[in-house]
CSV table of C-alpha atoms in Angstrom, one decimal:
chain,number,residue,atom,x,y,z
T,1,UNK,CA,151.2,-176.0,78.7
T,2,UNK,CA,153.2,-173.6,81.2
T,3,UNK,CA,150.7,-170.8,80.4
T,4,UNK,CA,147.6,-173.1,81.0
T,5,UNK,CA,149.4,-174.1,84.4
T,6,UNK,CA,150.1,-170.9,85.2
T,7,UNK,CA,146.2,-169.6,84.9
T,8,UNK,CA,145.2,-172.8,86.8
T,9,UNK,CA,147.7,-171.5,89.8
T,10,UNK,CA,146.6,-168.0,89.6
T,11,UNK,CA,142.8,-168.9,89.5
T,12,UNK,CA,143.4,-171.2,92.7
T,13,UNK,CA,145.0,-168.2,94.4
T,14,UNK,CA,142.6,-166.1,93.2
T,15,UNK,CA,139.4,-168.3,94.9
T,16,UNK,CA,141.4,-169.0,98.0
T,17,UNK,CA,141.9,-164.6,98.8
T,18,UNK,CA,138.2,-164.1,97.5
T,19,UNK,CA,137.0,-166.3,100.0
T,20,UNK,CA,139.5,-165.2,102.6
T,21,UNK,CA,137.8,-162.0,102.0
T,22,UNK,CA,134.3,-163.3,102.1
T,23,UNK,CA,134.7,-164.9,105.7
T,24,UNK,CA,136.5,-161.6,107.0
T,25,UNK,CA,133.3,-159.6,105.5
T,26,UNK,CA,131.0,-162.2,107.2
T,27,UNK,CA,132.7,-162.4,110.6
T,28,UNK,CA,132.6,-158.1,110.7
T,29,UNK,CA,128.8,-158.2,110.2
T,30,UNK,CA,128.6,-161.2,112.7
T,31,UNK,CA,130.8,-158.8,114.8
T,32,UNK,CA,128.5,-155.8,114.2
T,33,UNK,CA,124.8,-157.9,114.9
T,34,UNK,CA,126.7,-159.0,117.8
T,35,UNK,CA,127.6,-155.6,119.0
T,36,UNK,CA,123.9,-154.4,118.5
T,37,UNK,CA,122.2,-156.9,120.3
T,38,UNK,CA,124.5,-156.2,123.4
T,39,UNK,CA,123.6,-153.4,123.3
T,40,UNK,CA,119.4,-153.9,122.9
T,41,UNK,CA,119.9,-156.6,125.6
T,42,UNK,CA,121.6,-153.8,127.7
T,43,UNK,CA,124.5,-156.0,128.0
T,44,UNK,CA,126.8,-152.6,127.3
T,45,UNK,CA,125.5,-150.4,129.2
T,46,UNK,CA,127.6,-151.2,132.3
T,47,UNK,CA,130.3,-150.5,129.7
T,48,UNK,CA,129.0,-147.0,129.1
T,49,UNK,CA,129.2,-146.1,132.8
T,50,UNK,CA,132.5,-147.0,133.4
T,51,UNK,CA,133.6,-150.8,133.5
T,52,UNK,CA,130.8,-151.7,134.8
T,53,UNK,CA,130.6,-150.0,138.1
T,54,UNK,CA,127.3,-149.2,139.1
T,55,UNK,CA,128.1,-147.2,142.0
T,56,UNK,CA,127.3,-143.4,142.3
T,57,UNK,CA,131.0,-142.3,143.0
T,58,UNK,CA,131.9,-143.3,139.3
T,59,UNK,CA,132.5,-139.7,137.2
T,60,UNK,CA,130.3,-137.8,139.7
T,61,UNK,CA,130.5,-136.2,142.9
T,62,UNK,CA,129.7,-138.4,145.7
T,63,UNK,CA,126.0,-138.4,147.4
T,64,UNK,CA,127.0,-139.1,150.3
T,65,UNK,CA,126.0,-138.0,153.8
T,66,UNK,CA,128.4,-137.6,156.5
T,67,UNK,CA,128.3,-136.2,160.2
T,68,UNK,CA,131.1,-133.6,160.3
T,69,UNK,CA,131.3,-130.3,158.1
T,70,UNK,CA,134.0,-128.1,157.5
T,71,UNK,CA,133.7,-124.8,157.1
T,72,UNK,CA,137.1,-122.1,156.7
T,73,UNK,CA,139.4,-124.5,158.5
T,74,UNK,CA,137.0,-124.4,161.2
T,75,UNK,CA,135.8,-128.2,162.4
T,76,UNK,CA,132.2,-128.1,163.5
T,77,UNK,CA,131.4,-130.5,166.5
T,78,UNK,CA,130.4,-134.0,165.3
T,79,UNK,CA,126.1,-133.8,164.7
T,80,UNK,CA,123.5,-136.1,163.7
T,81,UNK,CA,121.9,-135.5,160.7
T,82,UNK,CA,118.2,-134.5,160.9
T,83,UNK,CA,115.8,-137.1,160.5
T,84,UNK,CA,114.1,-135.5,157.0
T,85,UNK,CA,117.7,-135.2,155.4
T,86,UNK,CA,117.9,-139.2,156.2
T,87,UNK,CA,115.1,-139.5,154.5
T,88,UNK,CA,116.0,-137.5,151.6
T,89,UNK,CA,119.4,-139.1,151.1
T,90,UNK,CA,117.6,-142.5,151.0
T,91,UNK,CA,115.0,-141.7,148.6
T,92,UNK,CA,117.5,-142.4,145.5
T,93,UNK,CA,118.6,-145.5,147.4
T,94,UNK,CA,115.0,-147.2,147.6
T,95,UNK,CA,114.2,-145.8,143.6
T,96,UNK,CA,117.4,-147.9,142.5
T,97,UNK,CA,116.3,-151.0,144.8
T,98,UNK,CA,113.1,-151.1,143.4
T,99,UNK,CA,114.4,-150.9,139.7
T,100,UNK,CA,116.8,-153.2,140.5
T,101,UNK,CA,113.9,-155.7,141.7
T,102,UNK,CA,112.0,-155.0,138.7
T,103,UNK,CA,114.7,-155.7,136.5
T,104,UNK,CA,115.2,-159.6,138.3
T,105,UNK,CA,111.4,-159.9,136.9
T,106,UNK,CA,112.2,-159.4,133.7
T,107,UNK,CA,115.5,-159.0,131.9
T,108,UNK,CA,114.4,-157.1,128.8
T,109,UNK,CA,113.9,-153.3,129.0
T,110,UNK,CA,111.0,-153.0,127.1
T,111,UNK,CA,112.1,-150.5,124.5
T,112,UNK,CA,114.4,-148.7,127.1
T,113,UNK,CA,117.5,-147.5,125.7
T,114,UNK,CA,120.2,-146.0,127.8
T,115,UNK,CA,122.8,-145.4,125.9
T,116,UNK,CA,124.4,-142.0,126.4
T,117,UNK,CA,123.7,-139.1,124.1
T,118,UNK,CA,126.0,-135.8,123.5
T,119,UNK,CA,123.9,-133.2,124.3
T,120,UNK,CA,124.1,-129.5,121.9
T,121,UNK,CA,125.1,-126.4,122.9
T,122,UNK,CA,122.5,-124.7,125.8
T,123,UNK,CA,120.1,-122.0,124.2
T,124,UNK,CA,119.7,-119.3,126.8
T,125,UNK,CA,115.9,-118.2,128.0
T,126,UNK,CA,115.5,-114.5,128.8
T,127,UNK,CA,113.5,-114.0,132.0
T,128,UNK,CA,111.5,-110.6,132.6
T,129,UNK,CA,112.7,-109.1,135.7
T,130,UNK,CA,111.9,-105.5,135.2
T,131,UNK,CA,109.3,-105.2,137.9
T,132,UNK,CA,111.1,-107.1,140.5
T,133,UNK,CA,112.9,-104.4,141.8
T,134,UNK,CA,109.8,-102.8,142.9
T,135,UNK,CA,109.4,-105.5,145.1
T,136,UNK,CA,111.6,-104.1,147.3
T,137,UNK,CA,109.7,-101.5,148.2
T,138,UNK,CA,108.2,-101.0,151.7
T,139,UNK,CA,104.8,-102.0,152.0
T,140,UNK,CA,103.0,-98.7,151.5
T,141,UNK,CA,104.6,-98.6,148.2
T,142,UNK,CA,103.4,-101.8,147.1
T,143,UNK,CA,100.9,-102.4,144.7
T,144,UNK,CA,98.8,-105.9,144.8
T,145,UNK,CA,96.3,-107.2,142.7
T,146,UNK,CA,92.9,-107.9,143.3
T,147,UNK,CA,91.3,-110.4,145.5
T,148,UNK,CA,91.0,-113.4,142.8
T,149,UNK,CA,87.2,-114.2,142.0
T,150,UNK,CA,86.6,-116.8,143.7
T,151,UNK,CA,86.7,-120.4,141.7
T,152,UNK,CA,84.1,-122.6,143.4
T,153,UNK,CA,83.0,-123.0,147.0
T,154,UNK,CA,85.9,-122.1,149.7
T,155,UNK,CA,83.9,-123.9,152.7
T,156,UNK,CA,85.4,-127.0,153.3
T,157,UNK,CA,82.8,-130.2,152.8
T,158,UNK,CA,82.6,-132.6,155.6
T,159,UNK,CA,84.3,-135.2,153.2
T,160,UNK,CA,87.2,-132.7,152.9
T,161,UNK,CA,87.5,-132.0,156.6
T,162,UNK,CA,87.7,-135.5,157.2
T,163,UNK,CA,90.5,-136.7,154.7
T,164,UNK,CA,93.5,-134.8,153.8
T,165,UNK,CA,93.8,-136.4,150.4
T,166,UNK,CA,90.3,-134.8,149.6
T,167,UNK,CA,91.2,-131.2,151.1
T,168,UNK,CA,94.4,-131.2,148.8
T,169,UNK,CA,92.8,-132.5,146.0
T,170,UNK,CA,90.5,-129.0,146.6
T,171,UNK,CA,93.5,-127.3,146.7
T,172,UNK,CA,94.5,-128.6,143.2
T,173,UNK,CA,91.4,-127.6,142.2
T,174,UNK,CA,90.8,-124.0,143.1
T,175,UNK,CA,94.6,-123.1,141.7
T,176,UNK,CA,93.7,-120.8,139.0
T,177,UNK,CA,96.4,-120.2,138.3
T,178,UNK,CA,98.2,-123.6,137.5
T,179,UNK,CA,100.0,-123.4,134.0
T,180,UNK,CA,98.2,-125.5,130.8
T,181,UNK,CA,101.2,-127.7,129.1
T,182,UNK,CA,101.9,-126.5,125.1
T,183,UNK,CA,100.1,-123.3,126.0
T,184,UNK,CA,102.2,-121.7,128.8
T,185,UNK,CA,105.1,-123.9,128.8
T,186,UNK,CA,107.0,-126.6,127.0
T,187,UNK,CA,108.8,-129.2,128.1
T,188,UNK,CA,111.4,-132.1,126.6
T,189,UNK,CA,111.6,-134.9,129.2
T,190,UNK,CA,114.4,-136.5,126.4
T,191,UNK,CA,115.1,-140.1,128.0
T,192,UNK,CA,115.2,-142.1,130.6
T,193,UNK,CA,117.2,-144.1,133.0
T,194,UNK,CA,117.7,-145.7,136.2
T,195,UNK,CA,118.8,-143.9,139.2
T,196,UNK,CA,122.5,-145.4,139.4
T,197,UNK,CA,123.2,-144.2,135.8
T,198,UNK,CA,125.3,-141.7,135.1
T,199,UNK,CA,124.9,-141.2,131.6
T,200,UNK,CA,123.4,-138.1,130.3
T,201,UNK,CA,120.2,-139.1,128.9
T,202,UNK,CA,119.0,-135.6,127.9
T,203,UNK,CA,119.9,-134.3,124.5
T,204,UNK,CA,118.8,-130.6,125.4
T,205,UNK,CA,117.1,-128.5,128.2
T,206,UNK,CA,114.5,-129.7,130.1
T,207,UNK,CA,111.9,-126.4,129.2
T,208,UNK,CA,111.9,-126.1,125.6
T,209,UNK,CA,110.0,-122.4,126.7
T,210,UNK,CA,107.9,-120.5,128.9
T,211,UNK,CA,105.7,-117.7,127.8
T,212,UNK,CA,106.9,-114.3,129.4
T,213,UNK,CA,103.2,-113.6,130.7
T,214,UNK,CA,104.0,-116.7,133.1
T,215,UNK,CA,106.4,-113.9,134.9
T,216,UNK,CA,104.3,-111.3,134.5
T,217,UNK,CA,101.8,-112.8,137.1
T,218,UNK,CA,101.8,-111.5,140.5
T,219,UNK,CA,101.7,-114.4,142.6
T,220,UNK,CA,104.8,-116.1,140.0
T,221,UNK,CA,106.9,-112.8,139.6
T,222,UNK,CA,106.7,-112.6,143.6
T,223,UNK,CA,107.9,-115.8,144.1
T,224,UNK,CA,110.7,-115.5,141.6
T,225,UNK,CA,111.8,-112.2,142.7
T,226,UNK,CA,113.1,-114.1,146.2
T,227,UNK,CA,114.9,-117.1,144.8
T,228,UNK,CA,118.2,-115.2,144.6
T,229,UNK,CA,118.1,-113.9,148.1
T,230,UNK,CA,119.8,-117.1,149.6
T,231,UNK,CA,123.3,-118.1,149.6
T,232,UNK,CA,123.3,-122.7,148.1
T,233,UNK,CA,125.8,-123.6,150.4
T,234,UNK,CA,124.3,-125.8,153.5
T,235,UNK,CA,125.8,-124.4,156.6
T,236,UNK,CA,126.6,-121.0,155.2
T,237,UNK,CA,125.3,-118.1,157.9
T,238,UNK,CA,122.1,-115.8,155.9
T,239,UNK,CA,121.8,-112.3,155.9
T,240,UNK,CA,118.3,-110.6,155.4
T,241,UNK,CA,118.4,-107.3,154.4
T,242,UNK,CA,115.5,-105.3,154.9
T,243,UNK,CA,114.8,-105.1,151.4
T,244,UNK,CA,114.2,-109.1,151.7
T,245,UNK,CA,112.0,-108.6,154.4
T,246,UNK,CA,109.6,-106.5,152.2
T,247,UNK,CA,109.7,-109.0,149.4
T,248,UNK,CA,109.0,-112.1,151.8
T,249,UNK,CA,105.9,-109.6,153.2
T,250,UNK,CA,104.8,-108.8,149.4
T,251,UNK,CA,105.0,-112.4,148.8
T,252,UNK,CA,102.4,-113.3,151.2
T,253,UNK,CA,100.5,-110.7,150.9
T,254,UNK,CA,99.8,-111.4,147.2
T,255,UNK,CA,99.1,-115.2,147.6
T,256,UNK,CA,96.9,-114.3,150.5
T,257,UNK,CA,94.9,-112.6,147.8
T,258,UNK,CA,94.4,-116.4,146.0
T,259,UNK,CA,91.3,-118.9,146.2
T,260,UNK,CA,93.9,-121.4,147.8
T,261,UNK,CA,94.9,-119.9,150.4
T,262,UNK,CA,91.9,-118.5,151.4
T,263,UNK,CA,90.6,-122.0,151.5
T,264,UNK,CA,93.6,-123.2,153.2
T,265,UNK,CA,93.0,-120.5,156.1
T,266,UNK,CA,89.3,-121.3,156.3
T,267,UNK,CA,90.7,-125.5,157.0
T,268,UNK,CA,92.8,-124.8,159.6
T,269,UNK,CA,90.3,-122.4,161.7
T,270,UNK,CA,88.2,-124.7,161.2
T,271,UNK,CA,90.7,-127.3,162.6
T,272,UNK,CA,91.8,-125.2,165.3
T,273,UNK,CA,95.3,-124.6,164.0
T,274,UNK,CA,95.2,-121.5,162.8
T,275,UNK,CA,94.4,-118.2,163.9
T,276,UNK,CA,91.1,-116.6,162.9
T,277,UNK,CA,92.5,-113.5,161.9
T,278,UNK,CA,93.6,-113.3,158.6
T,279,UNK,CA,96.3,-110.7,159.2
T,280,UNK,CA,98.0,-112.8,162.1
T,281,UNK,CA,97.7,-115.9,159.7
T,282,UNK,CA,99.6,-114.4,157.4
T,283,UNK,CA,102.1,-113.6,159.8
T,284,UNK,CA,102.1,-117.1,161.0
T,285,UNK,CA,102.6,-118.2,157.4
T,286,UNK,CA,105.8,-115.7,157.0
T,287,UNK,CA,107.0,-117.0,160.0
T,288,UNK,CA,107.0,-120.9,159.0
T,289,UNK,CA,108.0,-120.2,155.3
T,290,UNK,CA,111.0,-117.7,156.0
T,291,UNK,CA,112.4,-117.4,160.0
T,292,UNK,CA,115.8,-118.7,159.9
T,293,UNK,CA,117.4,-122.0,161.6
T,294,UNK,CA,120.3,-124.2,161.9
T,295,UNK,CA,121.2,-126.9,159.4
T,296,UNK,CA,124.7,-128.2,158.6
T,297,UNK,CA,126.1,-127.1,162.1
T,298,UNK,CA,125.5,-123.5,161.8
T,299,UNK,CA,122.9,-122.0,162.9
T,300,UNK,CA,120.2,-118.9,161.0
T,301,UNK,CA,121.3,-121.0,157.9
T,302,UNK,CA,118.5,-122.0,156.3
T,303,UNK,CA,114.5,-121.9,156.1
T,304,UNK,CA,111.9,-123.8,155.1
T,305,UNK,CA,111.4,-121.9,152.3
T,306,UNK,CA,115.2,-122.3,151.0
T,307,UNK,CA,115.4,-125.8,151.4
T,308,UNK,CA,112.1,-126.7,149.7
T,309,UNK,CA,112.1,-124.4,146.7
T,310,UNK,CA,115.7,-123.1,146.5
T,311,UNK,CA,117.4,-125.9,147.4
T,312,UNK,CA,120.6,-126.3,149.2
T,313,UNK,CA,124.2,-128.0,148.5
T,314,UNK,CA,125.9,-129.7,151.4
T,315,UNK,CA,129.5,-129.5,152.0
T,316,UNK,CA,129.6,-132.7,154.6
T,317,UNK,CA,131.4,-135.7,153.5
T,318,UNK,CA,130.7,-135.2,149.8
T,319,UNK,CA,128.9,-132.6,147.8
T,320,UNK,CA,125.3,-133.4,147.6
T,321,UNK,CA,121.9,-131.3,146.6
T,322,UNK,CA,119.5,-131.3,149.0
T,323,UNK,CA,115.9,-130.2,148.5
T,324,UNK,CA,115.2,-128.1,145.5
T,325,UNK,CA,111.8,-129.1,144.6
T,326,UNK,CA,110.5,-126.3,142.9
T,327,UNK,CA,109.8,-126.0,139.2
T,328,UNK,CA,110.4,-122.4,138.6
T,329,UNK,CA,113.4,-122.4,140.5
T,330,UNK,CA,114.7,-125.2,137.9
T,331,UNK,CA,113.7,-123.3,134.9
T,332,UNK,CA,115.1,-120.1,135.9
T,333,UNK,CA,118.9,-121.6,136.9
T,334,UNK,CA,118.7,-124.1,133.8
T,335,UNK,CA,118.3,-120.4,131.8
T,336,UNK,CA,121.5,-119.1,133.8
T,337,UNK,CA,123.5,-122.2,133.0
T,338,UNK,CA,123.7,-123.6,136.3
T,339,UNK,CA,121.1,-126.7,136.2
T,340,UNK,CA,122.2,-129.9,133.7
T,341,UNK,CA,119.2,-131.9,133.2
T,342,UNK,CA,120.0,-135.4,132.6
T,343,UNK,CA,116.9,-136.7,132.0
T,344,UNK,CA,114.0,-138.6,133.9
T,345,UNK,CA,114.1,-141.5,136.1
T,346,UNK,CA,111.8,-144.6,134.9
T,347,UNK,CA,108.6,-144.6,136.8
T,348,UNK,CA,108.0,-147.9,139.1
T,349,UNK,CA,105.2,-149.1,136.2
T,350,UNK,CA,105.9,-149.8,132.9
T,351,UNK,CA,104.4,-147.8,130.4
T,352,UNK,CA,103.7,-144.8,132.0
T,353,UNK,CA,106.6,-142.8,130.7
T,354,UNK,CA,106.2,-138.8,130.8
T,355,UNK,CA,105.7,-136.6,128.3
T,356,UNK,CA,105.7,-133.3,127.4
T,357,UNK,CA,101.6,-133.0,129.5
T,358,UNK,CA,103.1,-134.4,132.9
T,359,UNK,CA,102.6,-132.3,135.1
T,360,UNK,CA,104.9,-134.5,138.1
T,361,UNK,CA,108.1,-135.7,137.2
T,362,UNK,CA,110.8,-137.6,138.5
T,363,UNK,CA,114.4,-136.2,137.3
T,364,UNK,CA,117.7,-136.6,137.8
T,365,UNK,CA,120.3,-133.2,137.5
T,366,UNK,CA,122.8,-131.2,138.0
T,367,UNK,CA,123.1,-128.1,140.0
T,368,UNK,CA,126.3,-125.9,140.3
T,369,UNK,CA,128.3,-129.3,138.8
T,370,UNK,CA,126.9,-131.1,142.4
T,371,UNK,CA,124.5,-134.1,141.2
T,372,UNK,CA,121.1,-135.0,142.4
T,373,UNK,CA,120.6,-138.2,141.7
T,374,UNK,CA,117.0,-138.6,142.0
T,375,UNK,CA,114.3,-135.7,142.4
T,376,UNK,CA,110.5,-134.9,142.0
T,377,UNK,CA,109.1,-131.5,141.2
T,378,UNK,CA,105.5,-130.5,140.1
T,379,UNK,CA,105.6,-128.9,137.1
T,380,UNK,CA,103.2,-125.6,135.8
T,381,UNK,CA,101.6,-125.4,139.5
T,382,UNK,CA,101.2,-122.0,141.0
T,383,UNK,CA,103.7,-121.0,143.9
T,384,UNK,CA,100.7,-120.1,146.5
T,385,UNK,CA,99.4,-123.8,145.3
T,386,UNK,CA,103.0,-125.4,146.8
T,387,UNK,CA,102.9,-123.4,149.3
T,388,UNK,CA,99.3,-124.1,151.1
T,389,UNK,CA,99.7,-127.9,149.9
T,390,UNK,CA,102.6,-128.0,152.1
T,391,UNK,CA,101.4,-126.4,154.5
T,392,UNK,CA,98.6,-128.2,154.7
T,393,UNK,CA,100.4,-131.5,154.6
T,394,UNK,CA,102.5,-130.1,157.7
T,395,UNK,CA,99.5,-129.2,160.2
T,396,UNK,CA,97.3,-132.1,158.9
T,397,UNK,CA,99.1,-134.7,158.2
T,398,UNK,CA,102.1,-137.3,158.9
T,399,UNK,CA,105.7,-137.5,157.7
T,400,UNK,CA,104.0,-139.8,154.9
T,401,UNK,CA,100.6,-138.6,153.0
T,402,UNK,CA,98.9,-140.5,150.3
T,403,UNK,CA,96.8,-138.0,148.6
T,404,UNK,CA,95.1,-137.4,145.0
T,405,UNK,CA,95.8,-134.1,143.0
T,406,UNK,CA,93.7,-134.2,139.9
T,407,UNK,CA,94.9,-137.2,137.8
T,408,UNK,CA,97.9,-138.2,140.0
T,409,UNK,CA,98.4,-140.1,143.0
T,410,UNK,CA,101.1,-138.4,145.4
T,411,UNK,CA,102.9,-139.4,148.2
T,412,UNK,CA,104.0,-136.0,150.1
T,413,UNK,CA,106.7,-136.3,152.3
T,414,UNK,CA,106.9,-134.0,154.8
T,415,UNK,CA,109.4,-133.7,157.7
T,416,UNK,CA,109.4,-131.6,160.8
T,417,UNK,CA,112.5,-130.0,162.8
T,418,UNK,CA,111.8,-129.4,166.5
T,419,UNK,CA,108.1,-129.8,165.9
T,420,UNK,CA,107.5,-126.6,165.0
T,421,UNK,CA,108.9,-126.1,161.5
T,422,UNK,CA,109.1,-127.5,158.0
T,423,UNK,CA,112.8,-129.4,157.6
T,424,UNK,CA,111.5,-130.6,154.0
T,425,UNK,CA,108.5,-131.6,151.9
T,426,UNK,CA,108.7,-132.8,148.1
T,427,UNK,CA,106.2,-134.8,146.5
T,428,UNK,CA,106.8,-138.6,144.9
T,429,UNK,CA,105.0,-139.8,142.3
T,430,UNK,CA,103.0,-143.6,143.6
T,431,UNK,CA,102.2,-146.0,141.2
């Protein structure tokens, strides 16, 4: 009798800690399912950025614009900003507001997922640089290619001369020598995210690879060749060397060789901005792209030139990147180390997320450990292309142009300092 009491009592027991365990297993799954569907909701992904906080100071260096700079000890008087780095500085500011209004429309993300990844170790590009040197060579030295055969008519139509979205569309056009996705280059957009994120949503680099014959071409080899000639820091006092000045002539000289800017010469005779000589257009052209002038309280600081393609980092108020729009530029400091790509912002329409063929993107990276936030860059185009769209944009058109190249509808921003010269132009990608 004891011994069948006994097994009743231990078979009781027994039932009661099975079960115990049963509803600990089932509340861990409910736990995990739970934990899941936060997370496809996008419930944690305030979590991931830091308790929730949203705003750009969290984990990064401010993007914040300021009126005073410091420089050595030395205060600078009080200044206004220009109007084009206003603009600049806001452009992240109205991405996030209109993602942020998209989002009130619907709470799902549609298959976005922006949960942080740990991206692997960087795998360094070598860049061919052997003939830059000759570069600096004075121009009797120098050795140019031939005029380029000419690709299609370079008279402007009377639809072109009559709407700047159909002259820069032209320009797309004739640019022989704009890359081919998979066959010159390769790029890995990884994720994406919303500006205010500061997750890294890129698991690698943002060029998987780009063919060495890419630097091998004139026009591209030029343009590289002057990329290092400038010092990042806004406000900082540049030195040319007369070795530069050779490079900046060779430069122009060799793009002045090109079917785009031949056509973007012939425009602005015919619009009565430019001169009819070739020679002094070329020198008006050196003269807008590379003479020197004030920006962040010191003046013979920067140029249009550095701020556009090179891209500056200002020291007022908090560190912030300002300009670099140029695609070789960001593949040839992401092979030194000193660009973090963190992946692309969503576009303003769902569905149309790049890939690997886009040719415009929307980023957001790092440079020198300064963020920038929010920033648009045409990929595989030819410098002289960016150069005479630009250009264009600046004689013909407004602060805001609405313009078709080839499959993509563009909004160039350009802004002028003093009326004269080119404070900024970068292209944004319109729904």
């Amino acid at each position: 009798m004891d011994g069948l009491i006994r097994g009743l009592v231990d078979a009781t027991l027994g039932g009661n800690e099975r079960r115990g365990r049963d509803d600990e297993d089932n509340s861990r799954d409910e736990r995990s399912r739970s934990s899941w569907a936060d997370v496809v909701s996008g419930e944690e992904q305030d979590q991931n950025r830091g308790g929730g906080s949203s705003h750009p100071s969290q984990g990064r260096r401010q993007n914040v614009e300021e009126n005073q700079w410091e420089n050595k000890g030395e205060r600078v008087p009080t200044r206004h900003p220009h109007k084009e780095e206003q603009e600049e500085n806001t452009y992240a500011a109205k991405v996030t507001q209109q993602q942020d209004f998209s989002e009130s429309q619907q709470e799902d993300n549609d298959g976005w997922e922006t949960v942080g990844k740990k991206k692997p170790a960087r795998q360094s590009h070598k860049v061919q640089k052997e003939q830059w040197q000759d570069y600096k060579l004075p121009a009797s030295e120098q050795h140019y290619s031939d005029d380029t055969e000419t690709h299609g008519n370079l008279e402007p139509s009377q639809l072109e001369l009559s709407g700047l979205s159909e002259a820069c569309n032209k320009l797309w056009e004739l640019d022989s020598n704009r890359l081919v996705p998979g066959n010159d280059y390769q790029i890995d957009c990884g994720d994406g995210k919303r500006v205010h994120e500061r997750a890294d949503m890129a698991e690698g680099l943002l060029f998987s690879w780009v063919s060495d014959e890419v630097f091998r071409k004139p026009t591209f080899a030029r343009f590289c060749s002057l990329l290092d000639n400038y010092n990042p820091n806004e406000g900082y006092k540049e030195v040319v060397t007369e070795e530069e000045r050779q490079e900046q002539a060779a430069f122009i000289e060799e793009i002045s060789r090109t079917s785009v800017i031949k056509y973007l010469h012939k425009y602005l005779v015919i619009k009565d901005v430019a001169p009819g000589s070739y020679q002094e257009f070329k020198r008006m052209l050196t003269s807008l792209w590379f003479d020197l002038y004030g920006r962040g309280g010191t003046s013979g600081s920067s140029s249009a030139f550095e701020h556009v393609f090179v891209g500056e980092i200002k020291q007022s108020g908090g560190e912030q990147v300002s300009g670099f729009h140029n695609w070789l530029q960001f593949y040839l400091e992401e092979a030194k180390g000193t660009v973090d790509y963190q992946g692309y912002i969503f576009p303003r329409r769902r569905g149309e997320i790049p890939d690997s063929e886009t040719q415009l993107l929307t980023i957001q990276f790092e440079w020198n450990g300064v963020l920038k936030s929010v920033s648009s860059t045409l990929v595989g185009v030819s410098p002289e292309f960016e150069l005479a769209l630009y250009t264009m944009c600046f004689f013909m058109g407004r602060e805001e142009n609405h313009i078709q190249l080839g499959p993509y509808n563009v909004n160039v921003k350009c802004y002028r300092l003093d009326n004269n010269r080119i404070g900024s132009a970068f292209p944004i990608a319109e729904s």
